[in-house]
Structure formats: structure tokens, C-alpha cells
CSV table of C-alpha atoms in Angstrom, one decimal:
chain,number,residue,atom,x,y,z
A,1,UNK,CA,-51.0,2.0,106.7
A,2,UNK,CA,-51.0,4.5,109.7
A,3,UNK,CA,-50.8,7.4,107.0
A,4,UNK,CA,-54.3,6.3,105.7
A,5,UNK,CA,-55.6,7.8,109.1
A,6,UNK,CA,-54.4,11.4,108.5
A,7,UNK,CA,-56.2,14.1,106.5
A,8,UNK,CA,-53.0,15.7,105.4
A,9,UNK,CA,-51.9,12.3,103.5
A,10,UNK,CA,-55.0,12.4,101.6
A,11,UNK,CA,-54.8,16.1,100.8
A,12,UNK,CA,-51.4,15.8,99.4
A,13,UNK,CA,-52.2,12.3,97.6
A,14,UNK,CA,-55.3,14.0,95.8
A,15,UNK,CA,-53.1,17.1,95.0
A,16,UNK,CA,-50.8,15.0,92.8
A,17,UNK,CA,-53.2,12.4,91.7
A,18,UNK,CA,-54.4,12.7,88.1
A,19,UNK,CA,-56.5,9.6,87.8
A,20,UNK,CA,-59.5,8.2,89.5
A,21,UNK,CA,-59.1,5.2,92.1
A,22,UNK,CA,-61.9,3.0,93.1
A,23,UNK,CA,-61.0,0.8,96.2
A,24,UNK,CA,-61.6,-3.0,96.7
A,25,UNK,CA,-63.1,-3.7,93.6
A,26,UNK,CA,-63.0,-1.4,90.5
A,27,UNK,CA,-65.5,-2.8,87.9
A,28,UNK,CA,-69.0,-1.4,88.6
A,29,UNK,CA,-70.6,-4.2,86.5
A,30,UNK,CA,-69.1,-6.8,89.0
A,31,UNK,CA,-71.5,-5.7,91.9
A,32,UNK,CA,-74.1,-3.6,90.2
A,33,UNK,CA,-76.7,-6.3,90.9
A,34,UNK,CA,-76.2,-5.8,94.5
A,35,UNK,CA,-77.6,-2.2,94.1
A,36,UNK,CA,-81.1,-3.3,92.7
A,37,UNK,CA,-84.3,-2.5,94.8
A,38,UNK,CA,-84.9,-6.3,94.8
A,39,UNK,CA,-81.8,-7.3,96.3
A,40,UNK,CA,-81.6,-4.1,98.9
A,41,UNK,CA,-85.3,-5.3,100.2
A,42,UNK,CA,-83.7,-8.3,101.5
A,43,UNK,CA,-85.4,-9.1,105.0
A,44,UNK,CA,-83.7,-12.5,105.7
A,45,UNK,CA,-80.3,-11.1,107.1
A,46,UNK,CA,-79.5,-12.3,110.8
A,47,UNK,CA,-79.6,-9.8,113.6
A,48,UNK,CA,-76.2,-8.2,114.7
A,49,UNK,CA,-74.4,-10.2,117.2
A,50,UNK,CA,-75.3,-13.4,115.5
A,51,UNK,CA,-73.2,-15.2,112.9
A,52,UNK,CA,-72.7,-13.2,109.9
A,53,UNK,CA,-73.7,-14.8,106.6
A,54,UNK,CA,-71.1,-15.4,104.0
A,55,UNK,CA,-71.9,-15.6,100.2
A,56,UNK,CA,-70.1,-15.5,97.2
A,57,UNK,CA,-70.7,-12.4,95.0
A,58,UNK,CA,-72.7,-14.0,92.4
A,59,UNK,CA,-75.1,-16.0,94.8
A,60,UNK,CA,-78.7,-14.9,94.5
A,61,UNK,CA,-80.2,-13.0,97.5
A,62,UNK,CA,-82.5,-14.9,99.7
A,63,UNK,CA,-85.9,-13.7,99.4
A,64,UNK,CA,-88.5,-13.3,102.0
A,65,UNK,CA,-91.3,-15.7,101.1
A,66,UNK,CA,-95.0,-14.1,100.7
A,67,UNK,CA,-97.0,-14.4,103.6
A,68,UNK,CA,-99.9,-17.1,103.6
A,69,UNK,CA,-102.7,-17.7,106.0
A,70,UNK,CA,-101.6,-20.0,108.9
A,71,UNK,CA,-97.9,-19.1,108.8
A,72,UNK,CA,-96.5,-18.8,112.2
A,73,UNK,CA,-95.6,-15.2,112.8
A,74,UNK,CA,-97.8,-13.9,110.0
A,75,UNK,CA,-99.9,-11.5,112.1
A,76,UNK,CA,-96.9,-10.0,113.8
A,77,UNK,CA,-95.1,-9.6,110.4
A,78,UNK,CA,-98.2,-8.1,108.7
A,79,UNK,CA,-98.6,-5.5,111.5
A,80,UNK,CA,-95.1,-4.7,111.6
A,81,UNK,CA,-94.5,-4.1,108.0
A,82,UNK,CA,-94.7,-0.7,106.4
A,83,UNK,CA,-96.1,-2.5,103.5
A,84,UNK,CA,-98.5,-4.6,105.5
A,85,UNK,CA,-97.2,-7.6,103.2
A,86,UNK,CA,-94.3,-8.7,105.4
A,87,UNK,CA,-91.9,-8.0,102.6
A,88,UNK,CA,-89.9,-4.6,102.6
A,89,UNK,CA,-90.3,-2.5,99.4
A,90,UNK,CA,-87.0,-0.7,98.6
A,91,UNK,CA,-87.3,2.5,96.5
A,92,UNK,CA,-86.8,2.5,92.7
A,93,UNK,CA,-83.3,3.7,91.7
A,94,UNK,CA,-85.2,6.8,90.5
A,95,UNK,CA,-86.5,7.5,93.9
A,96,UNK,CA,-83.4,6.3,95.8
A,97,UNK,CA,-81.5,8.8,97.8
A,98,UNK,CA,-77.9,7.9,97.9
A,99,UNK,CA,-75.0,9.1,100.3
A,100,UNK,CA,-71.5,8.0,99.0
A,101,UNK,CA,-69.4,8.3,102.2
A,102,UNK,CA,-65.4,8.9,101.5
A,103,UNK,CA,-65.9,9.3,97.8
A,104,UNK,CA,-62.5,10.5,97.1
A,105,UNK,CA,-62.1,10.7,93.4
A,106,UNK,CA,-63.9,7.4,92.8
A,107,UNK,CA,-66.2,7.2,89.4
A,108,UNK,CA,-68.7,5.1,91.2
A,109,UNK,CA,-71.3,7.7,91.3
A,110,UNK,CA,-71.0,8.4,87.8
A,111,UNK,CA,-71.2,4.8,87.0
A,112,UNK,CA,-74.5,4.6,89.3
A,113,UNK,CA,-76.0,7.4,87.3
A,114,UNK,CA,-75.6,5.6,84.0
A,115,UNK,CA,-77.1,2.6,86.0
A,116,UNK,CA,-80.2,4.4,86.9
A,117,UNK,CA,-79.8,6.2,90.0
A,118,UNK,CA,-80.7,9.9,90.0
A,119,UNK,CA,-80.0,11.5,93.3
A,120,UNK,CA,-76.6,11.0,94.8
A,121,UNK,CA,-74.6,13.0,97.5
A,122,UNK,CA,-70.8,12.3,97.6
A,123,UNK,CA,-68.9,13.6,100.7
A,124,UNK,CA,-65.2,13.4,101.8
A,125,UNK,CA,-63.3,15.2,104.4
A,126,UNK,CA,-60.5,16.2,101.9
A,127,UNK,CA,-61.3,19.6,100.7
A,128,UNK,CA,-58.8,19.0,98.0
A,129,UNK,CA,-60.4,16.1,96.3
A,130,UNK,CA,-63.9,17.4,96.9
A,131,UNK,CA,-62.8,20.8,94.9
A,132,UNK,CA,-61.4,18.7,92.1
A,133,UNK,CA,-64.6,16.7,91.8
A,134,UNK,CA,-66.6,19.7,91.8
A,135,UNK,CA,-64.6,21.3,89.0
A,136,UNK,CA,-64.8,17.9,87.1
A,137,UNK,CA,-68.4,17.6,87.1
A,138,UNK,CA,-69.4,21.2,86.9
A,139,UNK,CA,-67.4,21.1,83.6
A,140,UNK,CA,-68.9,17.9,82.4
A,141,UNK,CA,-72.1,17.2,84.1
A,142,UNK,CA,-74.4,18.7,81.5
A,143,UNK,CA,-73.0,16.4,79.0
A,144,UNK,CA,-73.2,13.6,81.4
A,145,UNK,CA,-76.8,14.4,82.1
A,146,UNK,CA,-77.7,14.5,78.3
A,147,UNK,CA,-76.0,11.1,77.7
A,148,UNK,CA,-78.1,9.6,80.6
A,149,UNK,CA,-81.2,11.2,79.1
A,150,UNK,CA,-80.6,9.8,75.6
A,151,UNK,CA,-80.0,6.4,77.3
A,152,UNK,CA,-83.3,6.5,79.0
A,153,UNK,CA,-85.2,7.5,75.8
A,154,UNK,CA,-83.5,4.8,73.9
A,155,UNK,CA,-84.4,2.1,76.4
A,156,UNK,CA,-87.9,3.0,76.5
A,157,UNK,CA,-88.0,3.5,72.7
A,158,UNK,CA,-86.8,-0.1,72.4
A,159,UNK,CA,-89.1,-1.5,75.0
A,160,UNK,CA,-86.3,-2.8,77.3
A,161,UNK,CA,-87.0,-3.5,81.0
A,162,UNK,CA,-85.9,-1.1,83.6
A,163,UNK,CA,-82.4,-1.1,84.9
A,164,UNK,CA,-83.9,-1.4,88.4
A,165,UNK,CA,-84.7,-5.1,87.4
A,166,UNK,CA,-88.0,-5.0,88.9
A,167,UNK,CA,-90.1,-4.2,85.8
A,168,UNK,CA,-90.3,-0.3,86.3
A,169,UNK,CA,-89.8,1.9,83.3
A,170,UNK,CA,-87.0,4.0,83.2
A,171,UNK,CA,-88.1,7.6,83.8
A,172,UNK,CA,-88.1,10.1,80.8
A,173,UNK,CA,-88.5,13.2,83.3
A,174,UNK,CA,-86.3,12.6,86.2
A,175,UNK,CA,-83.0,14.7,85.7
A,176,UNK,CA,-80.1,13.2,87.3
A,177,UNK,CA,-78.4,15.1,90.3
A,178,UNK,CA,-75.2,14.4,91.8
A,179,UNK,CA,-73.4,16.7,94.5
A,180,UNK,CA,-69.9,16.8,95.9
A,181,UNK,CA,-69.5,18.3,99.6
A,182,UNK,CA,-66.8,18.5,102.3
A,183,UNK,CA,-68.0,16.5,105.3
A,184,UNK,CA,-66.3,14.3,107.9
A,185,UNK,CA,-69.0,11.6,108.6
A,186,UNK,CA,-67.2,10.8,112.2
A,187,UNK,CA,-68.2,14.5,113.1
A,188,UNK,CA,-71.7,14.3,112.0
A,189,UNK,CA,-73.5,15.7,108.8
A,190,UNK,CA,-75.5,18.2,110.8
A,191,UNK,CA,-77.2,19.9,107.9
A,192,UNK,CA,-79.0,16.8,106.9
A,193,UNK,CA,-81.9,15.7,109.0
A,194,UNK,CA,-82.6,12.2,110.2
A,195,UNK,CA,-83.8,9.5,107.6
A,196,UNK,CA,-82.3,11.7,104.7
A,197,UNK,CA,-81.0,8.8,102.8
A,198,UNK,CA,-82.1,5.3,101.7
A,199,UNK,CA,-79.0,3.8,100.7
A,200,UNK,CA,-75.5,4.6,102.1
A,201,UNK,CA,-72.3,3.2,100.4
A,202,UNK,CA,-68.8,3.1,102.0
A,203,UNK,CA,-65.9,1.8,100.0
A,204,UNK,CA,-63.0,1.1,102.3
A,205,UNK,CA,-63.8,4.3,104.3
A,206,UNK,CA,-64.4,2.4,107.7
A,207,UNK,CA,-60.9,0.6,107.0
A,208,UNK,CA,-59.3,4.0,106.4
A,209,UNK,CA,-60.8,5.4,109.6
A,210,UNK,CA,-59.6,2.5,111.8
A,211,UNK,CA,-55.9,3.6,110.6
A,212,UNK,CA,-56.1,6.7,112.5
A,213,UNK,CA,-55.8,8.0,116.2
A,214,UNK,CA,-59.0,7.4,118.1
A,215,UNK,CA,-60.0,4.8,115.5
A,216,UNK,CA,-62.1,2.9,117.4
A,217,UNK,CA,-64.4,5.8,118.7
A,218,UNK,CA,-64.5,7.6,115.2
A,219,UNK,CA,-65.5,4.2,113.5
A,220,UNK,CA,-68.1,3.9,115.9
A,221,UNK,CA,-69.3,7.5,115.5
A,222,UNK,CA,-69.4,7.1,111.7
A,223,UNK,CA,-71.7,3.8,112.1
A,224,UNK,CA,-74.1,5.8,114.4
A,225,UNK,CA,-74.2,8.8,112.1
A,226,UNK,CA,-75.0,6.6,109.1
A,227,UNK,CA,-77.8,4.8,111.0
A,228,UNK,CA,-79.3,8.1,111.8
A,229,UNK,CA,-79.1,9.4,108.3
A,230,UNK,CA,-81.0,6.1,106.9
A,231,UNK,CA,-84.7,5.6,106.6
A,232,UNK,CA,-86.0,3.8,109.4
A,233,UNK,CA,-88.3,1.3,107.4
A,234,UNK,CA,-85.8,0.3,104.6
A,235,UNK,CA,-82.6,1.8,104.8
A,236,UNK,CA,-79.4,0.0,103.7
A,237,UNK,CA,-75.7,0.4,104.2
A,238,UNK,CA,-73.2,-1.3,102.3
A,239,UNK,CA,-69.6,-1.4,103.6
A,240,UNK,CA,-66.9,-2.4,101.1
A,241,UNK,CA,-63.8,-3.7,103.2
A,242,UNK,CA,-60.7,-5.6,103.1
A,243,UNK,CA,-61.4,-7.1,106.5
A,244,UNK,CA,-62.9,-10.4,107.6
A,245,UNK,CA,-66.2,-10.6,109.3
A,246,UNK,CA,-64.5,-11.3,112.8
A,247,UNK,CA,-62.7,-8.0,112.5
A,248,UNK,CA,-65.5,-5.8,111.6
A,249,UNK,CA,-68.7,-7.4,113.3
A,250,UNK,CA,-68.0,-5.4,116.6
A,251,UNK,CA,-68.6,-2.2,114.8
A,252,UNK,CA,-72.2,-3.3,113.7
A,253,UNK,CA,-73.3,-4.0,117.3
A,254,UNK,CA,-73.8,-0.5,118.9
A,255,UNK,CA,-76.7,0.6,116.7
A,256,UNK,CA,-80.1,-1.0,116.3
A,257,UNK,CA,-79.7,-2.6,112.7
A,258,UNK,CA,-82.2,-5.3,112.1
A,259,UNK,CA,-79.9,-7.3,110.3
A,260,UNK,CA,-76.4,-7.6,108.7
A,261,UNK,CA,-74.9,-10.0,106.1
A,262,UNK,CA,-71.7,-10.3,104.2
A,263,UNK,CA,-70.8,-11.1,100.6
A,264,UNK,CA,-67.2,-12.5,100.0
A,265,UNK,CA,-66.0,-10.9,96.8
A,266,UNK,CA,-64.0,-13.0,94.2
A,267,UNK,CA,-60.3,-13.2,94.1
A,268,UNK,CA,-58.0,-11.9,91.6
A,269,UNK,CA,-57.5,-15.1,90.2
A,270,UNK,CA,-61.2,-15.2,89.0
A,271,UNK,CA,-59.9,-13.1,86.2
A,272,UNK,CA,-61.9,-10.0,87.3
A,273,UNK,CA,-60.9,-6.4,87.6
A,274,UNK,CA,-59.3,-5.6,90.8
A,275,UNK,CA,-56.8,-2.9,92.0
A,276,UNK,CA,-53.1,-3.4,90.8
A,277,UNK,CA,-51.1,-5.9,93.0
A,278,UNK,CA,-54.3,-7.0,95.2
A,279,UNK,CA,-54.7,-10.7,95.4
A,280,UNK,CA,-58.0,-10.6,97.4
A,281,UNK,CA,-60.7,-7.9,97.1
A,282,UNK,CA,-62.5,-8.3,100.3
A,283,UNK,CA,-66.1,-8.3,101.5
A,284,UNK,CA,-69.3,-6.4,101.3
A,285,UNK,CA,-71.2,-6.1,104.5
A,286,UNK,CA,-74.9,-5.2,104.1
A,287,UNK,CA,-76.6,-3.6,107.0
A,288,UNK,CA,-80.3,-3.3,107.3
A,289,UNK,CA,-82.2,-0.5,109.1
A,290,UNK,CA,-85.7,-1.9,109.3
A,291,UNK,CA,-87.1,-0.6,112.7
A,292,UNK,CA,-90.5,-2.3,112.5
A,293,UNK,CA,-88.5,-5.5,112.7
A,294,UNK,CA,-86.6,-4.9,115.6
A,295,UNK,CA,-89.7,-3.6,117.5
A,296,UNK,CA,-91.5,-6.9,117.2
A,297,UNK,CA,-88.7,-9.3,116.8
A,298,UNK,CA,-89.5,-10.4,113.4
């Protein structure tokens, strides 16, 4: 829809909308396993320009095997890896700095806080929706924080494993932080220095940008700005899109991503929770910024 590319459309829509909308796929539980440090540290994605790997949502992520003496490429990988182990370590959820691009009135960030993340910045170029979200969470955020802290205490008292799925204990001391800010990612988030975030999530935003005037240039500007904002050793960008790989791959080739892969989301026929009237939910494109790999060709 051409109207999706106009800011006036979104301001008018958000002014009258009273319920939250989550694009592509609405059930957080359906893809939360993609947001674990173990999954996000994947180092086996093919380089941009190569064939994009397509996996089903519930397919386990391929894991980079541990280095052993005598393996081809061991020395290069050891010298290149920031951990000197040939395997990237992604920050725990407690330490992960998250940017949610084109947040709209989505509840994703709130679900992520309940899932163990503690530091989330939500941005959108619609002043209307950001004002609404600020008002919503200014009023309710203290209750949300208390609820999350009680969840952490309960999990610790029961001796349950961390929600990170990597055997770290949920923190008792980290206070969740979530902000909503007006920003147009295509024009740059100049108040944030390079490498300000570890994880960037973009649900449908790239698709929406491609509906507007100057769409190709704006899409490339968004990708370049997200690349700048990500940590150079382990940064990950996750793009939820309705478009097939052959229609999106071109936008992943201008910046020095070390790898990109794709996960095909299930169809509505699978009995899962999708937006009303939508038959197919789409794809998740996962882009890795691991500069040490591109420098040595690992």
C-alpha cells in the first residue's frame, strides 16, 4: 500500500487506534527462542551475496563447532575471534542493549522485558504513537517493573534456569529500562554513537519504508544506520518481513555484514497466532555484524 509510506497516514491511524498491533507474527512465544544468546551468537550464516539459508521457525540454529588442534582455519579463527575461542559470545539478556525500530504501538518490548531483557529503546517517526506509548508506560511502568522483579525472585527461589537458556541466573538487581523516542531511522539517530546496541529488531519497518517515495534510497539508509549502531563484534539485526529472500537480499549487500540467513515463519494453517486475514506470516532475516570475520575471511 502506497499510503504506508506516508507519515501522515500513520499519525492519523495511530490517533484513532486504541489497541496494539503486532505485525507479521503476533505471538511472542512463537519466536522468543530466536532471541536467546545461544541463537544470536550463530557464526555459520553465509556471507551477503551468497544464497540465503531458509529454515523453518522451529529448526535449531546451526552451531559453530569448538576449535580443536589441527582443524583447518583454526589459527585464523583464534586470532580473529574476540573471545579467542572461534565462537562469538552474545551478551546475556540482562546486558543486551536492544533497539526496536519502527515500534508503533506494538507490545513486543513489554513481552521482551518479561522474557528477561532489561534495556530496550523503542523508536518510531510518528510523534502521535510515541506520545501515546510514553503516556501508557509512564503510567504503568512502575507496576510492570515490580511484576518483572517478582518473576525474577520467584524463578531464583525455585532454582529455575535463566530465561537466557544459557545457564545464567536471572538477575535480582537489574532494573528493567524501556524508553520510547521519536526518530526517523532513515535520517540517522545522531544522538547515539557507533556500536550503541547489540540487537536491533525491525518488524515490518523495512517493508513499510519500501512503500514510500525514495523507497530504495531510504531502505539503504536505514540499513546503513542500523549497521553503524550495532556492536562490531557480535551485533545482530533481525528483520521480520513479508517479502521473499529474492526481494530483500539486495538491501543486505551494501554494508559489510559478515553473514545473513533467513527463517521462514509458519503459515496460518499451522494453527498459530497471526494477524487477522493473513495467510502467510513471512520471514525473519538475521544479519550478523562480526567485523573480525570479514577482515580475515572466516
